[in-house]
Short mmCIF file of C-alpha atoms in Angstrom, two decimals:
data_model
loop_
_atom_site.label_atom_id
_atom_site.label_comp_id
_atom_site.label_asym_id
_atom_site.label_seq_id
_atom_site.Cartn_x
_atom_site.Cartn_y
_atom_site.Cartn_z
CA MET A 1 0.00 0.00 0.00
CA GLU A 2 1.29 3.47 -0.90
CA HIS A 3 0.62 5.67 2.12
CA LEU A 4 -0.50 9.25 1.58
CA PRO A 5 1.03 12.00 3.74
CA ASP A 6 -2.26 12.58 5.56
CA TYR A 7 -2.44 8.94 6.60
CA ILE A 8 1.17 8.93 7.80
CA ALA A 9 0.47 12.12 9.77
CA HIS A 10 -2.50 10.34 11.34
CA LEU A 11 -0.28 7.40 12.38
CA ILE A 12 2.32 9.74 13.85
CA TRP A 13 -0.41 11.56 15.76
CA LEU A 14 -1.66 8.27 17.19
CA ASP A 15 1.91 7.35 18.09
CA LEU A 16 2.27 10.60 20.06
CA GLN A 17 -0.85 9.60 22.01
CA ASP A 18 0.25 5.96 22.53
CA GLU A 19 -2.83 4.82 20.61
CA LEU A 20 -1.19 2.83 17.79
CA THR A 21 -2.40 -0.70 17.25
CA SER A 22 0.25 -3.36 16.54
CA GLU A 23 -0.73 -3.33 12.87
CA GLN A 24 -0.47 0.46 12.67
CA ARG A 25 2.90 0.33 14.44
CA GLN A 26 4.16 -2.05 11.74
CA GLU A 27 2.86 0.28 9.02
CA LEU A 28 4.54 3.32 10.56
CA ASP A 29 7.84 1.49 11.16
CA LYS A 30 7.82 0.20 7.58
CA TRP A 31 7.28 3.73 6.26
CA ILE A 32 10.11 5.10 8.44
CA ASP A 33 12.49 2.39 7.17
CA GLN A 34 11.71 3.16 3.52
CA SER A 35 13.81 6.32 3.39
CA PRO A 36 16.32 8.29 5.46
CA TYR A 37 14.09 11.32 4.86
CA HIS A 38 11.17 9.53 6.53
CA SER A 39 13.37 8.77 9.53
CA ILE A 40 14.31 12.44 9.88
CA ILE A 41 10.64 13.52 9.76
CA ALA A 42 9.60 10.93 12.35
CA GLU A 43 12.39 11.93 14.72
CA ARG A 44 11.54 15.61 14.36
CA THR A 45 7.91 15.08 15.39
CA LYS A 46 9.01 13.50 18.68
CA ASN A 47 10.51 16.80 19.82
CA GLN A 48 7.94 19.38 20.90
CA ALA A 49 10.50 22.18 20.53
CA ASN A 50 10.96 21.29 16.88
CA LEU A 51 7.23 21.24 16.27
CA SER A 52 6.92 24.60 18.00
CA LYS A 53 9.56 26.07 15.70
CA ASP A 54 7.79 24.65 12.68
CA LEU A 55 4.49 25.97 13.91
CA ALA A 56 5.91 29.47 14.31
CA ILE A 57 6.43 29.58 10.55
CA TYR A 58 2.72 29.05 10.11
CA GLN A 59 1.39 31.53 12.68
CA LYS A 60 -1.31 32.62 10.27
CA PHE A 61 -3.08 29.29 10.79
CA ASN A 62 -6.42 29.50 12.59
CA THR A 63 -6.17 26.56 14.98
CA GLU A 64 -9.92 25.93 15.02
CA ILE A 65 -10.04 25.76 11.25
CA ALA A 66 -6.88 23.68 11.28
CA TRP A 67 -8.47 21.19 13.62
CA GLU A 68 -11.60 20.98 11.49
CA LYS A 69 -9.48 20.30 8.40
CA PHE A 70 -7.28 17.78 10.13
CA ASP A 71 -10.15 16.06 11.95
CA SER A 72 -12.01 15.68 8.66
CA ARG A 73 -8.98 13.81 7.32
CA THR A 74 -8.68 11.49 10.32
CA VAL A 75 -12.23 10.37 10.94
CA SER A 76 -10.96 7.03 12.20
CA ALA A 77 -8.98 8.61 15.08
CA PRO A 78 -10.09 7.15 18.44
CA LYS A 79 -12.46 9.54 20.23
CA ALA A 80 -10.93 8.53 23.56
CA ALA A 81 -7.59 9.92 22.44
CA ILE A 82 -9.23 13.21 21.47
CA LYS A 83 -10.88 13.59 24.87
CA LYS A 84 -7.49 13.40 26.57
CA LEU A 85 -6.54 16.79 25.13
CA ASN A 86 -7.77 20.17 26.31
CA PRO A 87 -9.21 22.52 23.64
CA GLN A 88 -6.09 24.70 23.44
CA LEU A 89 -3.80 21.68 23.03
CA ILE A 90 -6.19 20.21 20.48
CA GLY A 91 -5.76 23.32 18.35
CA TRP A 92 -1.98 23.20 18.72
CA VAL A 93 -1.78 19.53 17.77
CA ALA A 94 -4.18 20.03 14.89
CA ALA A 95 -2.15 22.89 13.42
CA CYS A 96 1.11 20.98 13.92
CA LEU A 97 -0.26 17.87 12.24
CA LEU A 98 -1.71 19.88 9.38
CA LEU A 99 1.75 21.40 9.00
CA LEU A 100 3.25 17.93 9.23
CA SER A 101 0.99 16.75 6.41
CA THR A 102 2.29 19.62 4.30
CA CYS A 103 5.92 18.86 5.17
CA LEU A 104 5.41 15.17 4.44
CA THR A 105 3.99 16.04 1.05
CA ILE A 106 7.07 18.16 0.35
CA TYR A 107 9.50 15.42 1.40
CA LEU A 108 7.63 12.53 -0.22
CA ASN A 109 7.31 14.40 -3.49
CA ASN A 110 10.86 15.79 -3.23
CA THR A 111 9.75 19.33 -3.99
CA GLN A 112 10.50 22.60 -2.27
CA VAL A 113 7.94 25.31 -1.49
CA THR A 114 8.26 28.43 0.59
CA LYS A 115 4.76 28.57 2.02
CA TYR A 116 1.62 26.50 2.48
CA VAL A 117 -0.79 26.86 -0.43
CA GLU A 118 -4.23 25.30 -0.27
CA LYS A 119 -4.53 24.27 -3.90
CA PRO A 120 -3.43 21.21 -5.87
CA ILE A 121 0.00 21.16 -7.44
CA THR A 122 -0.44 21.94 -11.14
CA LYS A 123 3.08 21.04 -12.24
CA ILE A 124 5.47 18.27 -11.31
CA THR A 125 8.82 19.99 -11.19
CA PRO A 126 12.25 18.58 -12.07
CA ALA A 127 14.81 17.40 -9.54
CA THR A 128 16.28 19.88 -7.09
CA LYS A 129 19.70 20.04 -5.49
CA GLY A 130 19.89 18.17 -2.20
CA ALA A 131 21.15 15.03 -0.49
CA LEU A 132 21.46 13.22 2.82
CA LEU A 133 24.84 12.90 4.56
CA THR A 134 25.18 9.87 6.86
CA LEU A 135 28.13 9.80 9.26
CA SER A 136 29.79 6.61 10.48
CA ASP A 137 28.02 6.89 13.85
CA GLY A 138 24.64 6.88 12.11
CA LYS A 139 23.97 10.60 12.47
CA LYS A 140 22.14 12.02 9.45
CA ILE A 141 22.45 15.55 8.09
CA LEU A 142 20.03 16.85 5.48
CA LEU A 143 22.41 18.90 3.35
CA ASP A 144 19.55 20.95 1.88
CA THR A 145 19.17 22.65 5.26
CA VAL A 146 22.86 23.38 5.97
CA LYS A 147 23.89 27.00 5.58
CA ASP A 148 27.11 28.04 3.88
CA GLY A 149 30.15 27.76 6.14
CA LEU A 150 32.35 25.20 7.90
CA ILE A 151 30.81 22.15 9.55
CA LYS A 152 32.58 19.87 12.01
CA LEU A 153 32.03 16.16 11.50
CA GLU A 154 33.66 13.21 13.31
CA ASN A 155 37.19 12.74 14.64
CA GLY A 156 38.20 16.27 13.74
CA ALA A 157 37.03 16.04 10.14
CA VAL A 158 35.95 19.35 8.63
CA ALA A 159 33.89 20.12 5.55
CA GLU A 160 32.63 23.33 4.00
CA VAL A 161 29.29 24.09 2.42
CA ALA A 162 29.31 26.76 -0.29
CA ASN A 163 26.56 27.45 -2.83
CA GLY A 164 24.84 24.19 -1.97
CA GLN A 165 27.96 22.05 -2.44
CA LEU A 166 29.88 20.09 0.19
CA SER A 167 33.69 20.04 0.17
CA TYR A 168 35.84 17.97 2.54
CA ARG A 169 39.22 19.16 3.77
CA GLN A 170 42.17 16.77 3.86
CA SER A 171 43.52 16.16 7.37
CA ASP A 172 45.76 13.75 9.26
CA ASN A 173 43.02 12.73 11.65
CA LEU A 174 41.75 9.16 11.78
CA ASN A 175 39.40 8.91 8.84
CA VAL A 176 35.86 7.61 9.03
CA THR A 177 33.46 6.58 6.28
CA ASN A 178 30.67 8.96 5.29
CA THR A 179 27.89 8.41 2.76
CA ILE A 180 25.98 10.91 0.63
CA THR A 181 22.66 9.73 -0.82
CA THR A 182 20.25 11.31 -3.29
CA ASN A 183 16.66 10.15 -3.54
CA SER A 184 14.47 10.32 -6.62
CA GLY A 185 14.01 13.92 -7.63
CA ARG A 186 17.35 14.99 -6.11
CA HIS A 187 20.91 15.54 -7.33
CA TYR A 188 24.08 16.80 -5.68
CA GLN A 189 27.66 17.88 -6.25
CA MET A 190 30.54 17.54 -3.79
CA THR A 191 34.32 17.52 -3.49
CA LEU A 192 36.27 14.77 -1.71
CA ALA A 193 39.20 15.46 0.63
CA ASP A 194 41.77 14.92 -2.16
CA GLY A 195 40.11 17.48 -4.43
CA THR A 196 38.21 14.96 -6.58
CA LYS A 197 34.92 16.41 -7.80
CA VAL A 198 31.81 14.23 -7.72
CA TRP A 199 28.36 14.67 -9.28
CA LEU A 200 25.53 12.39 -8.10
CA ASN A 201 22.50 11.80 -10.30
CA ALA A 202 19.10 11.05 -8.74
CA ASN A 203 18.78 7.78 -6.77
CA SER A 204 22.53 7.49 -6.24
CA SER A 205 25.04 7.31 -3.40
CA ILE A 206 28.75 7.45 -2.67
CA SER A 207 30.58 6.17 0.43
CA PHE A 208 34.02 7.66 1.04
CA PRO A 209 36.59 8.33 3.78
CA SER A 210 36.67 11.75 5.39
CA ALA A 211 40.42 11.76 4.66
CA PHE A 212 42.40 9.56 2.26
CA GLN A 213 45.19 7.62 3.94
CA GLY A 214 47.34 4.72 2.78
CA ASN A 215 48.39 3.87 -0.76
CA THR A 216 44.99 4.05 -2.48
CA ARG A 217 41.90 6.24 -2.57
CA ASN A 218 38.83 4.01 -2.26
CA VAL A 219 35.16 4.93 -2.65
CA MET A 220 31.95 2.95 -3.23
CA ILE A 221 29.02 4.05 -5.36
CA GLN A 222 25.52 3.06 -6.42
CA GLY A 223 23.41 4.57 -9.16
CA GLU A 224 25.04 7.09 -11.49
CA VAL A 225 28.06 9.20 -10.61
CA TYR A 226 30.38 11.42 -12.64
CA PHE A 227 33.99 11.87 -11.43
CA GLU A 228 36.71 14.38 -12.10
CA VAL A 229 39.54 12.66 -10.24
CA MET A 230 42.44 14.66 -8.84
CA LYS A 231 45.67 13.36 -10.38
CA ASN A 232 48.01 11.36 -8.14
CA LYS A 233 50.06 8.66 -9.89
CA ASN A 234 51.32 7.32 -6.58
CA LYS A 235 47.86 6.90 -5.09
CA PRO A 236 45.33 5.24 -7.46
CA PHE A 237 41.68 6.17 -7.16
CA ILE A 238 39.50 3.03 -7.01
CA VAL A 239 35.72 3.05 -7.39
CA THR A 240 33.85 -0.08 -6.27
CA ALA A 241 30.37 -0.52 -7.75
CA PRO A 242 27.76 -3.22 -6.96
CA ASN A 243 28.53 -6.88 -7.74
CA GLY A 244 32.29 -6.46 -7.63
CA LEU A 245 32.76 -4.06 -10.53
CA LYS A 246 35.86 -1.90 -9.93
CA ILE A 247 37.23 1.10 -11.78
CA GLU A 248 40.87 2.11 -11.20
CA VAL A 249 42.32 5.47 -12.24
CA THR A 250 45.07 7.89 -11.26
CA GLY A 251 43.51 11.09 -12.60
CA THR A 252 40.71 11.28 -15.12
CA LYS A 253 37.14 12.23 -15.98
CA PHE A 254 34.59 9.46 -16.36
CA ASN A 255 30.95 8.54 -15.84
CA LEU A 256 29.70 5.38 -14.14
CA ASN A 257 26.07 4.21 -14.50
CA THR A 258 25.20 1.25 -12.25
CA TYR A 259 21.48 1.59 -11.58
CA ALA A 260 20.00 -1.63 -10.23
CA ASN A 261 17.08 -1.50 -12.69
CA GLU A 262 19.29 -1.12 -15.77
CA ASN A 263 20.33 -4.28 -17.62
CA THR A 264 23.61 -2.78 -18.76
CA TRP A 265 26.09 -0.87 -16.59
CA LYS A 266 28.22 1.64 -18.44
CA THR A 267 31.62 3.17 -17.71
CA THR A 268 32.34 6.03 -20.09
CA LEU A 269 35.80 7.61 -20.26
CA ILE A 270 35.93 11.31 -21.07
CA GLU A 271 39.59 12.04 -20.38
CA GLY A 272 42.64 10.16 -19.07
CA HIS A 273 42.96 6.42 -18.51
CA VAL A 274 40.73 3.84 -16.80
CA ASN A 275 41.03 0.14 -16.00
CA VAL A 276 37.79 -1.80 -15.58
CA HIS A 277 38.00 -4.88 -13.33
CA LEU A 278 35.36 -7.61 -13.11
CA ASP A 279 35.67 -11.25 -12.03
CA GLY A 280 39.44 -11.32 -12.45
CA ARG A 281 39.39 -9.64 -15.86
CA SER A 282 40.91 -6.23 -16.52
CA LEU A 283 40.13 -4.05 -19.53
CA ALA A 284 41.64 -0.67 -20.38
CA LEU A 285 39.62 2.24 -21.74
CA ILE A 286 40.79 5.16 -23.83
CA PRO A 287 38.93 8.49 -24.09
CA GLY A 288 35.75 8.18 -26.12
CA ALA A 289 35.31 4.48 -25.22
CA GLN A 290 32.65 2.86 -23.07
CA ALA A 291 32.72 -0.42 -21.13
CA ARG A 292 29.31 -2.09 -21.03
CA VAL A 293 28.69 -4.77 -18.42
CA ASP A 294 25.75 -7.14 -18.88
CA ARG A 295 24.43 -7.25 -15.32
CA THR A 296 23.03 -10.78 -15.72
CA LYS A 297 25.67 -12.50 -17.87
CA ARG A 298 28.53 -10.49 -16.31
CA ASN A 299 30.37 -10.08 -19.59
CA VAL A 300 32.12 -6.85 -20.59
CA THR A 301 32.02 -5.26 -24.05
CA ILE A 302 34.14 -2.28 -25.10
CA ILE A 303 32.43 0.20 -27.44
CA ARG A 304 34.78 2.68 -29.09
CA ASN A 305 34.19 6.07 -30.68
CA ILE A 306 30.98 6.81 -28.82
CA ASP A 307 29.71 10.32 -28.18
CA PRO A 308 30.89 10.94 -24.60
CA GLU A 309 28.65 14.01 -24.33
CA GLN A 310 25.63 11.74 -24.50
CA ALA A 311 26.80 9.77 -21.45
CA ILE A 312 27.31 12.90 -19.36
CA ALA A 313 24.35 14.88 -20.71
CA TRP A 314 22.62 14.46 -17.32
CA LYS A 315 25.55 16.14 -15.57
CA ASN A 316 25.27 19.06 -18.00
CA GLY A 317 21.54 19.47 -17.36
CA LEU A 318 20.20 17.58 -20.37
CA PHE A 319 18.23 14.48 -21.27
CA ASN A 320 19.87 12.89 -24.32
CA PHE A 321 17.43 10.39 -25.84
CA GLU A 322 19.53 9.56 -28.91
CA GLY A 323 19.07 5.85 -29.67
CA ALA A 324 17.39 5.15 -26.30
CA THR A 325 14.45 2.79 -25.92
CA LEU A 326 11.18 3.95 -24.41
CA PRO A 327 11.74 2.02 -21.12
CA GLU A 328 15.22 3.56 -20.79
CA ILE A 329 13.76 7.04 -21.25
CA MET A 330 10.94 6.44 -18.79
CA ARG A 331 13.36 5.16 -16.14
CA GLN A 332 15.30 8.42 -16.44
CA ILE A 333 12.07 10.38 -16.05
CA GLU A 334 11.05 8.29 -13.03
CA ARG A 335 14.26 9.10 -11.20
CA TRP A 336 14.42 12.77 -12.14
CA TYR A 337 10.80 13.72 -11.44
CA ALA A 338 10.20 11.28 -8.56
CA ILE A 339 7.24 9.63 -10.27
CA LYS A 340 6.21 6.09 -11.18
CA VAL A 341 5.60 4.62 -14.64
CA ASP A 342 3.13 1.88 -15.53
CA TYR A 343 2.70 0.14 -18.88
CA LYS A 344 -0.56 -1.00 -20.44
CA GLY A 345 -0.01 -3.33 -23.33
CA PRO A 346 3.21 -3.99 -25.29
CA VAL A 347 5.99 -1.42 -25.12
CA GLN A 348 6.05 0.79 -28.21
CA ARG A 349 9.14 0.58 -30.44
CA ILE A 350 9.96 4.16 -31.35
CA ASP A 351 13.21 5.74 -32.51
CA PHE A 352 14.14 8.71 -30.36
CA PHE A 353 16.68 11.45 -30.96
CA GLY A 354 17.65 14.88 -29.68
CA GLU A 355 18.12 16.54 -26.31
CA ILE A 356 15.75 18.17 -23.82
CA SER A 357 16.66 20.33 -20.85
CA ARG A 358 16.27 18.60 -17.50
CA ASN A 359 14.91 21.87 -16.13
CA GLU A 360 11.69 21.48 -18.09
CA SER A 361 8.51 20.64 -16.20
CA LEU A 362 7.17 17.10 -16.52
CA ASP A 363 4.30 18.44 -18.63
CA ASP A 364 6.77 19.70 -21.22
CA ILE A 365 8.65 16.39 -21.27
CA ILE A 366 5.40 14.47 -21.73
CA ARG A 367 4.36 16.83 -24.52
CA ALA A 368 7.67 16.25 -26.32
CA LEU A 369 7.31 12.47 -26.05
CA GLN A 370 3.72 12.60 -27.24
CA GLU A 371 4.88 14.47 -30.32
CA SER A 372 7.16 11.49 -30.98
CA GLY A 373 4.13 9.19 -30.99
CA VAL A 374 4.18 7.95 -27.38
CA LYS A 375 0.77 7.69 -25.71
CA LEU A 376 1.08 8.87 -22.12
CA LYS A 377 -1.45 9.64 -19.39
CA LEU A 378 -0.43 11.52 -16.23
CA ASN A 379 -2.18 11.08 -12.89
CA ARG A 380 -0.88 14.05 -10.87
CA GLU A 381 -2.35 12.99 -7.55
CA ARG A 382 -0.69 9.58 -7.70
CA ARG A 383 2.41 10.93 -9.49
CA LEU A 384 1.96 8.15 -12.03
CA ILE A 385 2.49 8.08 -15.78
CA THR A 386 0.67 5.37 -17.70
CA VAL A 387 2.20 4.37 -21.04
CA GLU A 388 -0.68 3.25 -23.25
CA GLN A 389 -0.57 1.12 -26.35
#
């Protein structure tokens, strides 16, 4: 079951009143475990001070009206729990939970708004910059909310946020592993402690040390990541992807696509030199070449003289649909706009070409695909695109 924000807010409200049934507890716990963002929201609601701060932003709310609106959404709430609250507290809780519903909608849909607007969203917007930083001790930092300046991490590690980008500073302190994760509808750019620049596409992650020590520089990734590796011949940079795929470089620019729902993983070399390692085999790439790994058969094919700009179009703010199949295109749209895609009937075989800005609204992307002969139907409320025969 896909839970709506209002229903989750209702479960959290019951949890605050110790009125959750065992089945509801399982539902709430499952929702919290689905995403680090959900965990942050749940933790925030347990702190009355946090809720009070949030509520201050919405001082224009009429608490009586807020309660009427919220109560109309939670008709199944136990009356006994309601009687436990005095009228003033009822209004406070109602306004907070109405606010929570709004915040949940923002987080679940991965959109950003500056104020509460009581009207349906007319456009599904493209991905925004933002990510979640997880420290080795489990602490989570929502990077979207961090102001520009220095931030102290673990074991003396220091990073700086500037213009929405995170940069680590190299130090001699004992390093610890940190992870940056982007959900659907999010993207992020950062700089590692050695100066290597990293771009994360939607639904991607990178785990890395706060400071590089030893004879190698090791990171782990999932999803799609573009690297501009700082040159250091004496200290190779090694990227480990899922299922044992490894990329070894000393200083180069390359793109690595390892999404779990893609049949083929692609390593595309833009500049420099790369060695691709898989199951004891090692293959060298030259600029303009691409290593394609069949995720099921685990064989590697080298494709030469490709257009490298197509592979990194996403990093440059473009969708490049040249030669892509309809399912490949729709998977890109799913990740970028945080929506779901369903198919009715056989998948259409259509030849696509050209580029589209990733800053376009979903409506514009759909319109462009429809002009190519694709039959699409958008359900805004469910954030679902149906591909029709």
